[in-house]
Amino acid sequence: MYEVDFVLPRRHRERFWPELLCDAPSPRVVLDSPERIVGGVDAWIVQTWAILAQKHGQERVRLVERGEAGALCVFHYDHATLRNGVHLSYSVVVRADRPPVPLADTVIEQNPAVHENRRVRYIPHWPQPGLIPRNRSRGGKIERLAYVGSDMYLPAYMQTADFKDALAAMGVEFVHMLNGNWRDHSTVDVLVAARDVPACVLEVKPASKLVNAWMAGVPIILNEEPAYEALRESPADYLSAHDARTVLAAVNLLVSDPETYAAMVANGDKRKVDYSPENIASAWDGLFTSLENSASSRLAGGMRLCRKTEWIRGKVASRVWRVLRGWRD
């Protein structure tokens, strides 16, 4: 069975997870604190380590401060640096919503539309930890439309009095679920998510808002993005909209057609099974098992000194890519 190290530098632990500074950090600290899993490093590194360590034991799934020679190591993009030993280990780097990875033996992509190959693998983002589903006793009533996402992406039209007045005329209140406050869906009846960013940014965004909506039992209205389109199997998966008029039309459809609303909830109950934490943990297990032989073979040959140069070249290429593609964080 595989052994793997998840790299979480000391400075991140000191700032966000001081309980993990000890020699034997407990996965339960993480698993019992879903409200603290907000950023990409916490979701991809801290949470994945905790779930797999709880499942397989900390002798096989370790949390380390730096990648070491001879080890199979998982890094978040932000920490995949020479300082943190990305060039020393067999490096699995989670790209998350970042530019191209400068150096990695295997790159983990979170967007299901990605083209996989020997170096690039897709693994779904974990669903929102500690998510509180919609209270089913609300039935088909639609009283609250919630925008889910960062406030930096909140469309201008959703901030206007005209938009909110149009919703109010349908008996619907507009609320924000902003800045990591994305767990409690108990009183939310419809979700909406949209963002105005360059196409290159959408290409690396996950389908998390859609999957979380399925998990919460709440129909969602979405802009068309590659990740959502890749998962879409039927119109019941989500409603498409791109401006105030089409969002309001989608809300009106759900308000006036209880059967469509119920069908979307029932569809979400079926779709969410594939994205359960258990299934995603199995995907990680499959990845590490498939990498065992290739990692052992390359590591047995020793680390190439030129990997430092490869990282530097990759870093420069990534910066050029940002400029040419109009990347905006």
PDB file of N, CA and C in Angstrom, residues 223-316:
ATOM      1  N   ASN A 223     -24.071  30.724 -14.416  1.00  0.00           N
ATOM      2  CA  ASN A 223     -23.485  31.085 -15.694  1.00  0.00           C
ATOM      3  C   ASN A 223     -22.890  29.837 -16.320  1.00  0.00           C
ATOM      4  N   GLU A 224     -22.778  29.818 -17.623  1.00  0.00           N
ATOM      5  CA  GLU A 224     -22.121  28.681 -18.269  1.00  0.00           C
ATOM      6  C   GLU A 224     -20.610  28.776 -18.034  1.00  0.00           C
ATOM      7  N   GLU A 225     -20.048  27.753 -17.422  1.00  0.00           N
ATOM      8  CA  GLU A 225     -18.610  27.646 -17.219  1.00  0.00           C
ATOM      9  C   GLU A 225     -18.184  26.240 -17.616  1.00  0.00           C
ATOM     10  N   PRO A 226     -16.937  26.052 -18.035  1.00  0.00           N
ATOM     11  CA  PRO A 226     -16.486  24.727 -18.481  1.00  0.00           C
ATOM     12  C   PRO A 226     -16.745  23.616 -17.462  1.00  0.00           C
ATOM     13  N   ALA A 227     -16.511  23.889 -16.177  1.00  0.00           N
ATOM     14  CA  ALA A 227     -16.679  22.849 -15.161  1.00  0.00           C
ATOM     15  C   ALA A 227     -18.134  22.414 -15.054  1.00  0.00           C
ATOM     16  N   TYR A 228     -19.057  23.367 -15.093  1.00  0.00           N
ATOM     17  CA  TYR A 228     -20.472  23.029 -14.988  1.00  0.00           C
ATOM     18  C   TYR A 228     -20.940  22.262 -16.227  1.00  0.00           C
ATOM     19  N   GLU A 229     -20.514  22.732 -17.382  1.00  0.00           N
ATOM     20  CA  GLU A 229     -20.922  22.082 -18.624  1.00  0.00           C
ATOM     21  C   GLU A 229     -20.402  20.651 -18.692  1.00  0.00           C
ATOM     22  N   ALA A 230     -19.207  20.416 -18.149  1.00  0.00           N
ATOM     23  CA  ALA A 230     -18.617  19.076 -18.178  1.00  0.00           C
ATOM     24  C   ALA A 230     -19.417  18.092 -17.331  1.00  0.00           C
ATOM     25  N   LEU A 231     -20.061  18.578 -16.263  1.00  0.00           N
ATOM     26  CA  LEU A 231     -20.822  17.693 -15.380  1.00  0.00           C
ATOM     27  C   LEU A 231     -22.291  17.581 -15.776  1.00  0.00           C
ATOM     28  N   ARG A 232     -22.746  18.476 -16.629  1.00  0.00           N
ATOM     29  CA  ARG A 232     -24.174  18.515 -16.925  1.00  0.00           C
ATOM     30  C   ARG A 232     -24.624  17.299 -17.727  1.00  0.00           C
ATOM     31  N   GLU A 233     -25.626  16.624 -17.207  1.00  0.00           N
ATOM     32  CA  GLU A 233     -26.196  15.461 -17.886  1.00  0.00           C
ATOM     33  C   GLU A 233     -27.633  15.703 -18.330  1.00  0.00           C
ATOM     34  N   SER A 234     -28.310  16.673 -17.695  1.00  0.00           N
ATOM     35  CA  SER A 234     -29.692  16.970 -18.051  1.00  0.00           C
ATOM     36  C   SER A 234     -30.025  18.381 -17.613  1.00  0.00           C
ATOM     37  N   PRO A 235     -31.122  18.960 -18.138  1.00  0.00           N
ATOM     38  CA  PRO A 235     -31.528  20.306 -17.718  1.00  0.00           C
ATOM     39  C   PRO A 235     -31.827  20.398 -16.223  1.00  0.00           C
ATOM     40  N   ALA A 236     -32.075  19.268 -15.585  1.00  0.00           N
ATOM     41  CA  ALA A 236     -32.393  19.283 -14.158  1.00  0.00           C
ATOM     42  C   ALA A 236     -31.166  19.520 -13.289  1.00  0.00           C
ATOM     43  N   ASP A 237     -29.973  19.468 -13.872  1.00  0.00           N
ATOM     44  CA  ASP A 237     -28.762  19.678 -13.078  1.00  0.00           C
ATOM     45  C   ASP A 237     -28.656  21.118 -12.591  1.00  0.00           C
ATOM     46  N   TYR A 238     -28.954  22.076 -13.468  1.00  0.00           N
ATOM     47  CA  TYR A 238     -28.946  23.495 -13.085  1.00  0.00           C
ATOM     48  C   TYR A 238     -29.649  24.303 -14.167  1.00  0.00           C
ATOM     49  N   LEU A 239     -30.054  25.510 -13.817  1.00  0.00           N
ATOM     50  CA  LEU A 239     -30.631  26.445 -14.781  1.00  0.00           C
ATOM     51  C   LEU A 239     -29.554  27.412 -15.234  1.00  0.00           C
ATOM     52  N   SER A 240     -29.522  27.721 -16.504  1.00  0.00           N
ATOM     53  CA  SER A 240     -28.513  28.628 -17.053  1.00  0.00           C
ATOM     54  C   SER A 240     -29.044  30.053 -17.113  1.00  0.00           C
ATOM     55  N   ALA A 241     -28.182  31.001 -16.771  1.00  0.00           N
ATOM     56  CA  ALA A 241     -28.525  32.425 -16.855  1.00  0.00           C
ATOM     57  C   ALA A 241     -27.236  33.220 -16.935  1.00  0.00           C
ATOM     58  N   HIS A 242     -27.305  34.402 -17.536  1.00  0.00           N
ATOM     59  CA  HIS A 242     -26.082  35.191 -17.713  1.00  0.00           C
ATOM     60  C   HIS A 242     -26.258  36.678 -17.420  1.00  0.00           C
ATOM     61  N   ASP A 243     -27.459  37.097 -17.074  1.00  0.00           N
ATOM     62  CA  ASP A 243     -27.677  38.509 -16.760  1.00  0.00           C
ATOM     63  C   ASP A 243     -28.924  38.625 -15.883  1.00  0.00           C
ATOM     64  N   ALA A 244     -29.280  39.857 -15.542  1.00  0.00           N
ATOM     65  CA  ALA A 244     -30.414  40.064 -14.639  1.00  0.00           C
ATOM     66  C   ALA A 244     -31.703  39.477 -15.208  1.00  0.00           C
ATOM     67  N   ARG A 245     -31.933  39.698 -16.495  1.00  0.00           N
ATOM     68  CA  ARG A 245     -33.187  39.232 -17.104  1.00  0.00           C
ATOM     69  C   ARG A 245     -33.302  37.710 -17.026  1.00  0.00           C
ATOM     70  N   THR A 246     -32.233  36.998 -17.378  1.00  0.00           N
ATOM     71  CA  THR A 246     -32.311  35.538 -17.407  1.00  0.00           C
ATOM     72  C   THR A 246     -32.304  34.930 -16.009  1.00  0.00           C
ATOM     73  N   VAL A 247     -31.632  35.582 -15.065  1.00  0.00           N
ATOM     74  CA  VAL A 247     -31.686  35.097 -13.680  1.00  0.00           C
ATOM     75  C   VAL A 247     -33.105  35.239 -13.137  1.00  0.00           C
ATOM     76  N   LEU A 248     -33.711  36.401 -13.373  1.00  0.00           N
ATOM     77  CA  LEU A 248     -35.085  36.620 -12.896  1.00  0.00           C
ATOM     78  C   LEU A 248     -36.061  35.654 -13.556  1.00  0.00           C
ATOM     79  N   ALA A 249     -35.833  35.355 -14.835  1.00  0.00           N
ATOM     80  CA  ALA A 249     -36.698  34.401 -15.533  1.00  0.00           C
ATOM     81  C   ALA A 249     -36.566  33.007 -14.926  1.00  0.00           C
ATOM     82  N   ALA A 250     -35.348  32.629 -14.553  1.00  0.00           N
ATOM     83  CA  ALA A 250     -35.122  31.317 -13.939  1.00  0.00           C
ATOM     84  C   ALA A 250     -35.797  31.233 -12.574  1.00  0.00           C
ATOM     85  N   VAL A 251     -35.678  32.291 -11.795  1.00  0.00           N
ATOM     86  CA  VAL A 251     -36.351  32.311 -10.489  1.00  0.00           C
ATOM     87  C   VAL A 251     -37.861  32.212 -10.675  1.00  0.00           C
ATOM     88  N   ASN A 252     -38.378  32.965 -11.637  1.00  0.00           N
ATOM     89  CA  ASN A 252     -39.820  32.939 -11.889  1.00  0.00           C
ATOM     90  C   ASN A 252     -40.293  31.546 -12.294  1.00  0.00           C
ATOM     91  N   LEU A 253     -39.477  30.841 -13.075  1.00  0.00           N
ATOM     92  CA  LEU A 253     -39.820  29.475 -13.468  1.00  0.00           C
ATOM     93  C   LEU A 253     -39.963  28.578 -12.244  1.00  0.00           C
ATOM     94  N   LEU A 254     -39.025  28.674 -11.323  1.00  0.00           N
ATOM     95  CA  LEU A 254     -39.064  27.831 -10.133  1.00  0.00           C
ATOM     96  C   LEU A 254     -40.227  28.204  -9.213  1.00  0.00           C
ATOM     97  N   VAL A 255     -40.519  29.500  -9.139  1.00  0.00           N
ATOM     98  CA  VAL A 255     -41.634  29.955  -8.304  1.00  0.00           C
ATOM     99  C   VAL A 255     -42.963  29.467  -8.863  1.00  0.00           C
ATOM    100  N   SER A 256     -43.098  29.533 -10.184  1.00  0.00           N
ATOM    101  CA  SER A 256     -44.390  29.241 -10.824  1.00  0.00           C
ATOM    102  C   SER A 256     -44.573  27.768 -11.175  1.00  0.00           C
ATOM    103  N   ASP A 257     -43.487  26.991 -11.123  1.00  0.00           N
ATOM    104  CA  ASP A 257     -43.573  25.583 -11.542  1.00  0.00           C
ATOM    105  C   ASP A 257     -42.988  24.684 -10.451  1.00  0.00           C
ATOM    106  N   PRO A 258     -43.769  24.343  -9.435  1.00  0.00           N
ATOM    107  CA  PRO A 258     -43.280  23.499  -8.333  1.00  0.00           C
ATOM    108  C   PRO A 258     -42.748  22.145  -8.797  1.00  0.00           C
ATOM    109  N   GLU A 259     -43.265  21.634  -9.906  1.00  0.00           N
ATOM    110  CA  GLU A 259     -42.797  20.333 -10.387  1.00  0.00           C
ATOM    111  C   GLU A 259     -41.346  20.415 -10.863  1.00  0.00           C
ATOM    112  N   THR A 260     -40.998  21.501 -11.520  1.00  0.00           N
ATOM    113  CA  THR A 260     -39.606  21.687 -11.952  1.00  0.00           C
ATOM    114  C   THR A 260     -38.695  21.797 -10.740  1.00  0.00           C
ATOM    115  N   TYR A 261     -39.131  22.545  -9.737  1.00  0.00           N
ATOM    116  CA  TYR A 261     -38.341  22.685  -8.511  1.00  0.00           C
ATOM    117  C   TYR A 261     -38.109  21.320  -7.873  1.00  0.00           C
ATOM    118  N   ALA A 262     -39.172  20.543  -7.707  1.00  0.00           N
ATOM    119  CA  ALA A 262     -39.063  19.225  -7.072  1.00  0.00           C
ATOM    120  C   ALA A 262     -38.181  18.288  -7.893  1.00  0.00           C
ATOM    121  N   ALA A 263     -38.276  18.385  -9.212  1.00  0.00           N
ATOM    122  CA  ALA A 263     -37.476  17.519 -10.076  1.00  0.00           C
ATOM    123  C   ALA A 263     -35.985  17.837  -9.946  1.00  0.00           C
ATOM    124  N   MET A 264     -35.656  19.115  -9.782  1.00  0.00           N
ATOM    125  CA  MET A 264     -34.247  19.498  -9.633  1.00  0.00           C
ATOM    126  C   MET A 264     -33.694  19.017  -8.295  1.00  0.00           C
ATOM    127  N   VAL A 265     -34.498  19.086  -7.255  1.00  0.00           N
ATOM    128  CA  VAL A 265     -34.062  18.594  -5.940  1.00  0.00           C
ATOM    129  C   VAL A 265     -33.827  17.088  -6.006  1.00  0.00           C
ATOM    130  N   ALA A 266     -34.775  16.348  -6.614  1.00  0.00           N
ATOM    131  CA  ALA A 266     -34.645  14.891  -6.721  1.00  0.00           C
ATOM    132  C   ALA A 266     -33.435  14.521  -7.570  1.00  0.00           C
ATOM    133  N   ASN A 267     -33.190  15.269  -8.628  1.00  0.00           N
ATOM    134  CA  ASN A 267     -32.032  15.015  -9.478  1.00  0.00           C
ATOM    135  C   ASN A 267     -30.729  15.225  -8.707  1.00  0.00           C
ATOM    136  N   GLY A 268     -30.687  16.295  -7.899  1.00  0.00           N
ATOM    137  CA  GLY A 268     -29.498  16.560  -7.094  1.00  0.00           C
ATOM    138  C   GLY A 268     -29.203  15.441  -6.114  1.00  0.00           C
ATOM    139  N   ASP A 269     -30.269  14.834  -5.575  1.00  0.00           N
ATOM    140  CA  ASP A 269     -30.087  13.718  -4.644  1.00  0.00           C
ATOM    141  C   ASP A 269     -29.388  12.547  -5.329  1.00  0.00           C
ATOM    142  N   LYS A 270     -29.645  12.370  -6.609  1.00  0.00           N
ATOM    143  CA  LYS A 270     -28.996  11.285  -7.351  1.00  0.00           C
ATOM    144  C   LYS A 270     -27.559  11.656  -7.735  1.00  0.00           C
ATOM    145  N   ARG A 271     -27.375  12.875  -8.198  1.00  0.00           N
ATOM    146  CA  ARG A 271     -26.066  13.279  -8.703  1.00  0.00           C
ATOM    147  C   ARG A 271     -25.020  13.405  -7.598  1.00  0.00           C
ATOM    148  N   LYS A 272     -25.447  13.790  -6.391  1.00  0.00           N
ATOM    149  CA  LYS A 272     -24.487  14.073  -5.329  1.00  0.00           C
ATOM    150  C   LYS A 272     -23.723  12.837  -4.873  1.00  0.00           C
ATOM    151  N   VAL A 273     -24.267  11.657  -5.121  1.00  0.00           N
ATOM    152  CA  VAL A 273     -23.634  10.425  -4.646  1.00  0.00           C
ATOM    153  C   VAL A 273     -22.222  10.278  -5.195  1.00  0.00           C
ATOM    154  N   ASP A 274     -22.027  10.620  -6.453  1.00  0.00           N
ATOM    155  CA  ASP A 274     -20.710  10.466  -7.085  1.00  0.00           C
ATOM    156  C   ASP A 274     -19.656  11.383  -6.478  1.00  0.00           C
ATOM    157  N   TYR A 275     -20.091  12.424  -5.765  1.00  0.00           N
ATOM    158  CA  TYR A 275     -19.150  13.416  -5.230  1.00  0.00           C
ATOM    159  C   TYR A 275     -19.122  13.402  -3.701  1.00  0.00           C
ATOM    160  N   SER A 276     -19.488  12.289  -3.135  1.00  0.00           N
ATOM    161  CA  SER A 276     -19.418  12.135  -1.682  1.00  0.00           C
ATOM    162  C   SER A 276     -17.966  12.099  -1.240  1.00  0.00           C
ATOM    163  N   PRO A 277     -17.677  12.475   0.003  1.00  0.00           N
ATOM    164  CA  PRO A 277     -16.297  12.390   0.504  1.00  0.00           C
ATOM    165  C   PRO A 277     -15.719  10.983   0.372  1.00  0.00           C
ATOM    166  N   GLU A 278     -16.545   9.963   0.540  1.00  0.00           N
ATOM    167  CA  GLU A 278     -16.068   8.585   0.423  1.00  0.00           C
ATOM    168  C   GLU A 278     -15.567   8.293  -0.991  1.00  0.00           C
ATOM    169  N   ASN A 279     -16.317   8.746  -1.997  1.00  0.00           N
ATOM    170  CA  ASN A 279     -15.907   8.494  -3.374  1.00  0.00           C
ATOM    171  C   ASN A 279     -14.683   9.312  -3.765  1.00  0.00           C
ATOM    172  N   ILE A 280     -14.594  10.527  -3.252  1.00  0.00           N
ATOM    173  CA  ILE A 280     -13.420  11.340  -3.569  1.00  0.00           C
ATOM    174  C   ILE A 280     -12.183  10.783  -2.875  1.00  0.00           C
ATOM    175  N   ALA A 281     -12.342  10.284  -1.655  1.00  0.00           N
ATOM    176  CA  ALA A 281     -11.221   9.629  -0.972  1.00  0.00           C
ATOM    177  C   ALA A 281     -10.746   8.424  -1.775  1.00  0.00           C
ATOM    178  N   SER A 282     -11.666   7.687  -2.352  1.00  0.00           N
ATOM    179  CA  SER A 282     -11.302   6.538  -3.179  1.00  0.00           C
ATOM    180  C   SER A 282     -10.548   6.984  -4.434  1.00  0.00           C
ATOM    181  N   ALA A 283     -10.925   8.151  -4.972  1.00  0.00           N
ATOM    182  CA  ALA A 283     -10.207   8.674  -6.135  1.00  0.00           C
ATOM    183  C   ALA A 283      -8.757   8.994  -5.780  1.00  0.00           C
ATOM    184  N   TRP A 284      -8.542   9.566  -4.602  1.00  0.00           N
ATOM    185  CA  TRP A 284      -7.175   9.821  -4.141  1.00  0.00           C
ATOM    186  C   TRP A 284      -6.420   8.503  -3.953  1.00  0.00           C
ATOM    187  N   ASP A 285      -7.076   7.522  -3.363  1.00  0.00           N
ATOM    188  CA  ASP A 285      -6.435   6.219  -3.181  1.00  0.00           C
ATOM    189  C   ASP A 285      -6.007   5.648  -4.529  1.00  0.00           C
ATOM    190  N   GLY A 286      -6.901   5.738  -5.507  1.00  0.00           N
ATOM    191  CA  GLY A 286      -6.576   5.217  -6.834  1.00  0.00           C
ATOM    192  C   GLY A 286      -5.408   5.943  -7.465  1.00  0.00           C
ATOM    193  N   LEU A 287      -5.363   7.262  -7.276  1.00  0.00           N
ATOM    194  CA  LEU A 287      -4.246   8.034  -7.813  1.00  0.00           C
ATOM    195  C   LEU A 287      -2.921   7.578  -7.216  1.00  0.00           C
ATOM    196  N   PHE A 288      -2.838   7.526  -5.899  1.00  0.00           N
ATOM    197  CA  PHE A 288      -1.572   7.179  -5.247  1.00  0.00           C
ATOM    198  C   PHE A 288      -1.155   5.747  -5.561  1.00  0.00           C
ATOM    199  N   THR A 289      -2.120   4.848  -5.663  1.00  0.00           N
ATOM    200  CA  THR A 289      -1.795   3.468  -6.025  1.00  0.00           C
ATOM    201  C   THR A 289      -1.218   3.403  -7.429  1.00  0.00           C
ATOM    202  N   SER A 290      -1.796   4.201  -8.350  1.00  0.00           N
ATOM    203  CA  SER A 290      -1.312   4.195  -9.728  1.00  0.00           C
ATOM    204  C   SER A 290       0.064   4.839  -9.858  1.00  0.00           C
ATOM    205  N   LEU A 291       0.410   5.712  -8.906  1.00  0.00           N
ATOM    206  CA  LEU A 291       1.704   6.404  -8.977  1.00  0.00           C
ATOM    207  C   LEU A 291       2.821   5.635  -8.279  1.00  0.00           C
ATOM    208  N   GLU A 292       2.482   4.608  -7.527  1.00  0.00           N
ATOM    209  CA  GLU A 292       3.492   3.910  -6.723  1.00  0.00           C
ATOM    210  C   GLU A 292       4.677   3.449  -7.561  1.00  0.00           C
ATOM    211  N   ASN A 293       4.397   2.750  -8.658  1.00  0.00           N
ATOM    212  CA  ASN A 293       5.491   2.195  -9.452  1.00  0.00           C
ATOM    213  C   ASN A 293       6.309   3.273 -10.143  1.00  0.00           C
ATOM    214  N   SER A 294       5.624   4.260 -10.753  1.00  0.00           N
ATOM    215  CA  SER A 294       6.348   5.304 -11.459  1.00  0.00           C
ATOM    216  C   SER A 294       7.146   6.172 -10.488  1.00  0.00           C
ATOM    217  N   ALA A 295       6.577   6.443  -9.311  1.00  0.00           N
ATOM    218  CA  ALA A 295       7.294   7.240  -8.318  1.00  0.00           C
ATOM    219  C   ALA A 295       8.518   6.495  -7.818  1.00  0.00           C
ATOM    220  N   SER A 296       8.360   5.211  -7.510  1.00  0.00           N
ATOM    221  CA  SER A 296       9.493   4.419  -7.009  1.00  0.00           C
ATOM    222  C   SER A 296      10.590   4.327  -8.046  1.00  0.00           C
ATOM    223  N   SER A 297      10.209   4.155  -9.299  1.00  0.00           N
ATOM    224  CA  SER A 297      11.194   4.030 -10.379  1.00  0.00           C
ATOM    225  C   SER A 297      11.996   5.306 -10.547  1.00  0.00           C
ATOM    226  N   ARG A 298      11.318   6.448 -10.546  1.00  0.00           N
ATOM    227  CA  ARG A 298      12.041   7.701 -10.757  1.00  0.00           C
ATOM    228  C   ARG A 298      12.878   8.064  -9.551  1.00  0.00           C
ATOM    229  N   LEU A 299      12.335   7.832  -8.365  1.00  0.00           N
ATOM    230  CA  LEU A 299      13.075   8.173  -7.161  1.00  0.00           C
ATOM    231  C   LEU A 299      14.303   7.296  -6.988  1.00  0.00           C
ATOM    232  N   ALA A 300      14.203   6.033  -7.466  1.00  0.00           N
ATOM    233  CA  ALA A 300      15.350   5.132  -7.347  1.00  0.00           C
ATOM    234  C   ALA A 300      16.515   5.618  -8.196  1.00  0.00           C
ATOM    235  N   GLY A 301      16.220   6.375  -9.242  1.00  0.00           N
ATOM    236  CA  GLY A 301      17.269   6.883 -10.106  1.00  0.00           C
ATOM    237  C   GLY A 301      17.938   8.135  -9.571  1.00  0.00           C
ATOM    238  N   GLY A 302      17.462   8.628  -8.463  1.00  0.00           N
ATOM    239  CA  GLY A 302      18.056   9.820  -7.866  1.00  0.00           C
ATOM    240  C   GLY A 302      17.437  11.099  -8.404  1.00  0.00           C
ATOM    241  N   MET A 303      17.560  12.172  -7.661  1.00  0.00           N
ATOM    242  CA  MET A 303      17.028  13.461  -8.069  1.00  0.00           C
ATOM    243  C   MET A 303      17.976  14.112  -9.072  1.00  0.00           C
ATOM    244  N   ARG A 304      17.425  14.638 -10.115  1.00  0.00           N
ATOM    245  CA  ARG A 304      18.245  15.321 -11.112  1.00  0.00           C
ATOM    246  C   ARG A 304      18.538  16.751 -10.654  1.00  0.00           C
ATOM    247  N   LEU A 305      19.773  17.135 -10.725  1.00  0.00           N
ATOM    248  CA  LEU A 305      20.150  18.481 -10.290  1.00  0.00           C
ATOM    249  C   LEU A 305      19.473  19.553 -11.136  1.00  0.00           C
ATOM    250  N   CYS A 306      19.129  19.180 -12.363  1.00  0.00           N
ATOM    251  CA  CYS A 306      18.547  20.194 -13.255  1.00  0.00           C
ATOM    252  C   CYS A 306      17.112  20.548 -12.881  1.00  0.00           C
ATOM    253  N   ARG A 307      16.523  19.875 -11.883  1.00  0.00           N
ATOM    254  CA  ARG A 307      15.139  20.181 -11.529  1.00  0.00           C
ATOM    255  C   ARG A 307      14.983  21.583 -10.962  1.00  0.00           C
ATOM    256  N   LYS A 308      16.030  22.105 -10.345  1.00  0.00           N
ATOM    257  CA  LYS A 308      15.973  23.500  -9.894  1.00  0.00           C
ATOM    258  C   LYS A 308      15.841  24.425 -11.095  1.00  0.00           C
ATOM    259  N   THR A 309      16.616  24.131 -12.123  1.00  0.00           N
ATOM    260  CA  THR A 309      16.550  24.944 -13.343  1.00  0.00           C
ATOM    261  C   THR A 309      15.188  24.798 -14.006  1.00  0.00           C
ATOM    262  N   GLU A 310      14.650  23.577 -13.995  1.00  0.00           N
ATOM    263  CA  GLU A 310      13.318  23.344 -14.562  1.00  0.00           C
ATOM    264  C   GLU A 310      12.270  24.190 -13.845  1.00  0.00           C
ATOM    265  N   TRP A 311      12.375  24.269 -12.519  1.00  0.00           N
ATOM    266  CA  TRP A 311      11.398  25.046 -11.750  1.00  0.00           C
ATOM    267  C   TRP A 311      11.506  26.528 -12.113  1.00  0.00           C
ATOM    268  N   ILE A 312      12.727  27.024 -12.218  1.00  0.00           N
ATOM    269  CA  ILE A 312      12.922  28.442 -12.557  1.00  0.00           C
ATOM    270  C   ILE A 312      12.349  28.740 -13.938  1.00  0.00           C
ATOM    271  N   ARG A 313      12.650  27.873 -14.903  1.00  0.00           N
ATOM    272  CA  ARG A 313      12.114  28.061 -16.253  1.00  0.00           C
ATOM    273  C   ARG A 313      10.589  27.988 -16.244  1.00  0.00           C
ATOM    274  N   GLY A 314      10.057  27.045 -15.482  1.00  0.00           N
ATOM    275  CA  GLY A 314       8.615  26.905 -15.391  1.00  0.00           C
ATOM    276  C   GLY A 314       7.962  28.127 -14.766  1.00  0.00           C
ATOM    277  N   LYS A 315       8.624  28.720 -13.786  1.00  0.00           N
ATOM    278  CA  LYS A 315       8.097  29.916 -13.132  1.00  0.00           C
ATOM    279  C   LYS A 315       8.030  31.087 -14.113  1.00  0.00           C
ATOM    280  N   VAL A 316       9.081  31.231 -14.917  1.00  0.00           N
ATOM    281  CA  VAL A 316       9.100  32.300 -15.920  1.00  0.00           C
ATOM    282  C   VAL A 316       8.002  32.063 -16.953  1.00  0.00           C
TER     283      VAL A 316
END
